[in-house]
Coordinates of N, CA, C and O in Angstrom, one line a residue:
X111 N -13.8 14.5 -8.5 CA -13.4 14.0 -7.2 C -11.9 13.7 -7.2 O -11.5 12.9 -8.0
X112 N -11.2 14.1 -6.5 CA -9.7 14.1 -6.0 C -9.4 12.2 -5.3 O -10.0 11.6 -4.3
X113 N -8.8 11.9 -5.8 CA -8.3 10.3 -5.9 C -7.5 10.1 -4.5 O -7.0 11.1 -3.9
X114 N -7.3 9.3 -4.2 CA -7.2 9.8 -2.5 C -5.8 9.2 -2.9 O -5.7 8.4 -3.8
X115 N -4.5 9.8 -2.0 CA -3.2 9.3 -1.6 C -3.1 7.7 -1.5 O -4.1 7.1 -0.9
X116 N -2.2 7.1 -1.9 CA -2.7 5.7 -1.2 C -1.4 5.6 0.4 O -0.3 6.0 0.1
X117 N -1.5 5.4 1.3 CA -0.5 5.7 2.4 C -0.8 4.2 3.3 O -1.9 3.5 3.4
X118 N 0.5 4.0 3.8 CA 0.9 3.1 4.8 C -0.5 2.6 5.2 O -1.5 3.4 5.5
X119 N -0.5 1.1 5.1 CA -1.6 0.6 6.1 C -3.0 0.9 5.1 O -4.0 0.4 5.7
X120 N -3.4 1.4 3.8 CA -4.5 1.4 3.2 C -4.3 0.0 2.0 O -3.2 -0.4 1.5
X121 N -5.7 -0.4 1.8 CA -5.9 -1.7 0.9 C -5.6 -1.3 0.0 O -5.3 -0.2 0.2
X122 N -5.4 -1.7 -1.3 CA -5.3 -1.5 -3.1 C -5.2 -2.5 -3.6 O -4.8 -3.5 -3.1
X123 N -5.6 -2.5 -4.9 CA -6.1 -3.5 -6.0 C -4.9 -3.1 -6.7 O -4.4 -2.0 -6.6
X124 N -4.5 -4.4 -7.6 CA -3.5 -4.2 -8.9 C -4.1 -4.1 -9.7 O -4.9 -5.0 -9.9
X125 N -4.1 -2.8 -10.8 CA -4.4 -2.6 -12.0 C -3.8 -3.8 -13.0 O -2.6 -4.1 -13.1
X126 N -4.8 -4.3 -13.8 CA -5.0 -5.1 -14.5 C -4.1 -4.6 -15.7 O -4.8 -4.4 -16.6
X127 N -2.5 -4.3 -16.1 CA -1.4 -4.0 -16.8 C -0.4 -5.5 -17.3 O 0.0 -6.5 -16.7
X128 N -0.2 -5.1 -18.6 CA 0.7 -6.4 -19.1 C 1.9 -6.4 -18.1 O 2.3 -7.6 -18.2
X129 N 2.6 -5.9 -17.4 CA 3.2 -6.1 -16.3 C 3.0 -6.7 -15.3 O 3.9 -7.2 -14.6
X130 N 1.7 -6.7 -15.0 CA 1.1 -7.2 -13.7 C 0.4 -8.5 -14.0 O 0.5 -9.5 -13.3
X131 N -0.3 -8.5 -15.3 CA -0.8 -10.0 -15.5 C 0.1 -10.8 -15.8 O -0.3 -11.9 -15.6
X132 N 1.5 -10.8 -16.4 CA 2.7 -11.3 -16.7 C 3.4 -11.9 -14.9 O 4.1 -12.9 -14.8
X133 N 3.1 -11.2 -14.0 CA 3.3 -11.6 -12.9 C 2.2 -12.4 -12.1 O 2.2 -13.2 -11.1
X134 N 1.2 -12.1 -12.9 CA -0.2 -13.2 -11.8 C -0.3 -12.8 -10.6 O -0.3 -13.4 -9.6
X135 N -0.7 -10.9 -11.1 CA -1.3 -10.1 -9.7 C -2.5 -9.1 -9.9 O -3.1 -8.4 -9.1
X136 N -2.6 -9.2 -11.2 CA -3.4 -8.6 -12.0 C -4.9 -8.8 -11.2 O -5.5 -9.8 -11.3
X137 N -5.3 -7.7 -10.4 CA -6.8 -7.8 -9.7 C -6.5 -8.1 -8.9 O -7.4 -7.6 -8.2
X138 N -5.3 -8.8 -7.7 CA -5.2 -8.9 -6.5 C -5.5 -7.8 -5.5 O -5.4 -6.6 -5.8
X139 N -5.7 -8.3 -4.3 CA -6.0 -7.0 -3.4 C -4.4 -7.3 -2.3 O -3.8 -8.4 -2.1
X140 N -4.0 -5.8 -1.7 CA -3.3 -6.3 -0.6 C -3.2 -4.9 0.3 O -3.9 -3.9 0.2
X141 N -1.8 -5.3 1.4 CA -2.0 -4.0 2.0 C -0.6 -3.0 2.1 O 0.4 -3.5 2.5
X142 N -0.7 -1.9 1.8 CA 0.7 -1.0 1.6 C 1.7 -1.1 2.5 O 1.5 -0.4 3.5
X143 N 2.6 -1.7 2.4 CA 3.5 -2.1 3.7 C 4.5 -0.7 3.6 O 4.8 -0.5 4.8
X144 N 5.2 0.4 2.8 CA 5.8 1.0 3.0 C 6.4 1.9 1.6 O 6.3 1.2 0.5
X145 N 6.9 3.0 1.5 CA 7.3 3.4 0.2 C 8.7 3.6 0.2 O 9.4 3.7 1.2
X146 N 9.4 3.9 -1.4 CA 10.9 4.4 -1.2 C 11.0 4.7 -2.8 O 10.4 4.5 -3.8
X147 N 12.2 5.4 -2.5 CA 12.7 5.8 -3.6 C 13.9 5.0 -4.7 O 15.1 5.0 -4.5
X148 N 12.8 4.1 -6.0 CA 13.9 3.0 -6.5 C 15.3 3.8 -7.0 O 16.1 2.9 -7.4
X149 N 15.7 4.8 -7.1 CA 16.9 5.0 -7.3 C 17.9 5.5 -6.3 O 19.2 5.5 -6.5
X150 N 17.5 5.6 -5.6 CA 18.4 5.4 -3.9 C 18.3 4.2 -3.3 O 19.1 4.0 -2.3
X151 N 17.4 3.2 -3.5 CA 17.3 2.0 -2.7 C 17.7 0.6 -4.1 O 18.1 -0.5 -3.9
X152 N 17.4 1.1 -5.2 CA 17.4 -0.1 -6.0 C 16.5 -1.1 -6.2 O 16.7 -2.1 -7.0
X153 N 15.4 -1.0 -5.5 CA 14.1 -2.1 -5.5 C 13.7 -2.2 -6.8 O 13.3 -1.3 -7.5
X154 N 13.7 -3.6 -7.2 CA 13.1 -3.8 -8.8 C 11.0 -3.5 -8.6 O 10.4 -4.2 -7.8
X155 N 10.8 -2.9 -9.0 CA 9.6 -2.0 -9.4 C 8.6 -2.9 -10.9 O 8.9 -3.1 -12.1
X156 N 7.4 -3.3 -10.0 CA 6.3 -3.9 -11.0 C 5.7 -2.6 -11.9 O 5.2 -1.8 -11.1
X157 N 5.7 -2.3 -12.8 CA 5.2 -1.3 -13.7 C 6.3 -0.2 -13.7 O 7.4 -0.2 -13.1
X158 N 5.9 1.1 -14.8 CA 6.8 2.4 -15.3 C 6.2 3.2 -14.4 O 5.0 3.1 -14.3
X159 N 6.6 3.6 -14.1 CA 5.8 5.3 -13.2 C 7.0 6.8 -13.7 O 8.2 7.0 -14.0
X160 N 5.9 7.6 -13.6 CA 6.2 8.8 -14.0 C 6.9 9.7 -12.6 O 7.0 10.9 -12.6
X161 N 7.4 9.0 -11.6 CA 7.7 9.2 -10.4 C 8.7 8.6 -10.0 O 8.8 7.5 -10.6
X162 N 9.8 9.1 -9.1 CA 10.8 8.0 -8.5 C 10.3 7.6 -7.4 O 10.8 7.9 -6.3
X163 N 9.1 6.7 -7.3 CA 8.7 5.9 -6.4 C 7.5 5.0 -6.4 O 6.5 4.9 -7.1
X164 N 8.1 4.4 -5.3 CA 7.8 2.6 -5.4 C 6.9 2.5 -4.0 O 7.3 3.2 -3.1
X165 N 5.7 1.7 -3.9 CA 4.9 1.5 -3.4 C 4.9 -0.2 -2.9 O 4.3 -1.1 -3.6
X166 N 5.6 -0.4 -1.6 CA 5.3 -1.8 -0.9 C 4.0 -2.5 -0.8 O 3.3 -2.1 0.2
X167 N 3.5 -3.5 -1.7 CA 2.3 -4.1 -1.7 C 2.6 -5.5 -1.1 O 3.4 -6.2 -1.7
X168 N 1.9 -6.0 0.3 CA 1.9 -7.5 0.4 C 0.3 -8.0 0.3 O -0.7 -7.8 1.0
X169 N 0.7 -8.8 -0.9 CA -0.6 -9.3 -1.5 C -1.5 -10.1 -0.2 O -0.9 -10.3 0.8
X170 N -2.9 -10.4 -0.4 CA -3.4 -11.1 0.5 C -3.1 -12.7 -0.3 O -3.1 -13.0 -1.5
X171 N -3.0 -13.4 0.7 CA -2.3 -14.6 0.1 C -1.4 -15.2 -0.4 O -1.5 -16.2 -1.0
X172 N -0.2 -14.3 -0.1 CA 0.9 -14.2 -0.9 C 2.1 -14.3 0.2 O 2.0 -13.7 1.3
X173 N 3.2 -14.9 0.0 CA 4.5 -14.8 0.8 C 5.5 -13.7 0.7 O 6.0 -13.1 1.7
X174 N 5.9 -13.3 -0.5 CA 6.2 -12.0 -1.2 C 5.8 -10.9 -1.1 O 4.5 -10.6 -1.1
X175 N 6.8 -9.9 -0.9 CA 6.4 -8.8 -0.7 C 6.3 -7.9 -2.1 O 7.1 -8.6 -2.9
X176 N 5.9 -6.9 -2.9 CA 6.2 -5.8 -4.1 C 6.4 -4.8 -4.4 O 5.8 -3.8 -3.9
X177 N 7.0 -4.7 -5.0 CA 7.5 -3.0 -5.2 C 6.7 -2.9 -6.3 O 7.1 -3.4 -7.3
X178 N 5.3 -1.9 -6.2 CA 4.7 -1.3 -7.5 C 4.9 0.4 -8.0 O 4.8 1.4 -7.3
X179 N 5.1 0.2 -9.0 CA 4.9 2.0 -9.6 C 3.0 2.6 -8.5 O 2.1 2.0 -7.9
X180 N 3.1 3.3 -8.6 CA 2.4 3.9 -7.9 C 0.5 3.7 -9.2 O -0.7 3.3 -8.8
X181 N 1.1 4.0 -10.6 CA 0.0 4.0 -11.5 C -0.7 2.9 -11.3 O -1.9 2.9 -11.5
X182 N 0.1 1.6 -10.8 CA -0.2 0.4 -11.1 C -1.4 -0.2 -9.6 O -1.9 -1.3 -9.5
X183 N -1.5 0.7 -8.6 CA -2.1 0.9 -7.6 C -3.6 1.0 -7.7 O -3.9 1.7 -8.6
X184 N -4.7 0.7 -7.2 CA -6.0 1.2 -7.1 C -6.5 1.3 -5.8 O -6.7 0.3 -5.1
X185 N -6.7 2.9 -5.1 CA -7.0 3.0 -3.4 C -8.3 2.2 -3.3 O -9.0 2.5 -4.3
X186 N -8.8 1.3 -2.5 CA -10.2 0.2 -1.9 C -10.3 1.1 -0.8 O -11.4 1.7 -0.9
X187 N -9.7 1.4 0.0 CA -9.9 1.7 1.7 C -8.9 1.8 2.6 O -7.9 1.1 2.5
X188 N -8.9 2.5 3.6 CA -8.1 3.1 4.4 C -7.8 1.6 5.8 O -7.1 1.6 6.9
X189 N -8.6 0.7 5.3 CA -8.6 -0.6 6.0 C -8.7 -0.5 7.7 O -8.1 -0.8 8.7
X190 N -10.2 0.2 7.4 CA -10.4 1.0 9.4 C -10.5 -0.2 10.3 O -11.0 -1.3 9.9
X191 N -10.1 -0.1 11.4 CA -9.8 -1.0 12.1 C -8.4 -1.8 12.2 O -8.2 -2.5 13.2
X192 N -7.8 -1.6 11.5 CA -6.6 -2.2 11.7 C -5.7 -1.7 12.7 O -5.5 -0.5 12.9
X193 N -5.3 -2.7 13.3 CA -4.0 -2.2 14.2 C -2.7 -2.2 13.8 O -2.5 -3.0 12.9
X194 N -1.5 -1.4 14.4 CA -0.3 -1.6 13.9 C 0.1 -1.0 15.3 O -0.4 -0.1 15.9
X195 N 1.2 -1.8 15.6 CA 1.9 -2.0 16.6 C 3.5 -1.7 16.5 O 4.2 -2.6 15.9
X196 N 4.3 -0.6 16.9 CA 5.3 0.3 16.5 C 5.9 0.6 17.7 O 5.1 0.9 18.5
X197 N 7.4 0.6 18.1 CA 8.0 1.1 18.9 C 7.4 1.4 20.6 O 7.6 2.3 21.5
X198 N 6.6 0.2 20.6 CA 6.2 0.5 21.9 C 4.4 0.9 21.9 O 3.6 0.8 22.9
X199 N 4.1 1.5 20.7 CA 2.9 2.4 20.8 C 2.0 1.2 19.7 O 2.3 0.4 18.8
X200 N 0.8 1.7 20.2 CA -0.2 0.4 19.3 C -1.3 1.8 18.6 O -2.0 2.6 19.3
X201 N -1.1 1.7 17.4 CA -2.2 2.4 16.8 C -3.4 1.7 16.1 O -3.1 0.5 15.6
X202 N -4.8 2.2 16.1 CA -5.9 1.2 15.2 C -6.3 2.6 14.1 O -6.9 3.6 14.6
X203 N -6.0 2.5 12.3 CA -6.6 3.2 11.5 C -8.2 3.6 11.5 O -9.0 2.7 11.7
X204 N -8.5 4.7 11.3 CA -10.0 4.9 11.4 C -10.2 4.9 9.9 O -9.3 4.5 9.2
X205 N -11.9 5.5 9.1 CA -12.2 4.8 7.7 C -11.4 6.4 7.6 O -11.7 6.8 6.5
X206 N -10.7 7.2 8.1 CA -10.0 8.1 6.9 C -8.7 8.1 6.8 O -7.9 9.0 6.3
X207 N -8.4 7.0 7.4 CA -7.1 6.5 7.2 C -5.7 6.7 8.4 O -4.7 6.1 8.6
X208 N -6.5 8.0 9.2 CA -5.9 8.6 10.6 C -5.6 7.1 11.5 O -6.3 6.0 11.4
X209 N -4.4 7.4 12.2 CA -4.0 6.1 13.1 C -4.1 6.8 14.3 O -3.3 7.8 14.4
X210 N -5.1 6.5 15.6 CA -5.5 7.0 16.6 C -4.6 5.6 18.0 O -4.6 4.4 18.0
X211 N -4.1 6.3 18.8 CA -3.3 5.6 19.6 C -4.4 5.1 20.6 O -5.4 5.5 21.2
X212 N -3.7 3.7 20.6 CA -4.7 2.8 21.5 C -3.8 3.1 22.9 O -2.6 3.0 22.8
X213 N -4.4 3.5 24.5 CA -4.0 3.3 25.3 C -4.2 2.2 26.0 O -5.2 1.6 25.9
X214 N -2.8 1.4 27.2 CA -3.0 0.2 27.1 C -4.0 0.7 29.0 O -4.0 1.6 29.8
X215 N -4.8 -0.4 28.9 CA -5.6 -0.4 30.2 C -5.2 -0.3 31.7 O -6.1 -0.3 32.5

């Protein structure tokens, strides 16, 4: 079974890593706020990744936002039902992760 992308707006767990338990996020859940590339942007990055890129996690219960290596990720769900609200346009995620535009009434 093919491990699904983790992308904008989907839930994830922190892998349980001496990096991550050293931060006291170890098993948290939260939701992917955005990605980038730590060597063009400089974002200090929780875990090594075999990738130049970094994965926006804001924890649930948390004030802080994170930059995780991607390994250090575990996909939960595409968090159906959610809305996000962008330039004017309001999208709600379905369970495969698609953002379907809400028209306003």
């Amino acid at each position: 079974m093919e491990e699904a992308q983790i992308a904008f707006g989907d839930r994830v767990r922190i892998r349980s890593t001496e990096a991550s338990k050293n931060l006291g996020v170890a098993g948290l859940t939260g939701t992917v706020q955005g990605r980038t590339t730590p060597s063009v942007t400089g974002v200090e990055v929780v875990g090594k990744s075999s990738k130049d890129l970094a994965i926006s996690v804001h924890l649930d219960g948390q004030v802080v936002q994170l930059w995780f290596a991607e390994e250090l990720l575990e996909f939960v769900d595409h968090a159906a039902g959610t809305t996000v609200a962008m330039a004017g346009r309001k999208l709600i995620h379905d369970e495969r992760g698609e953002g379907h535009e809400i028209k306003p009434n």
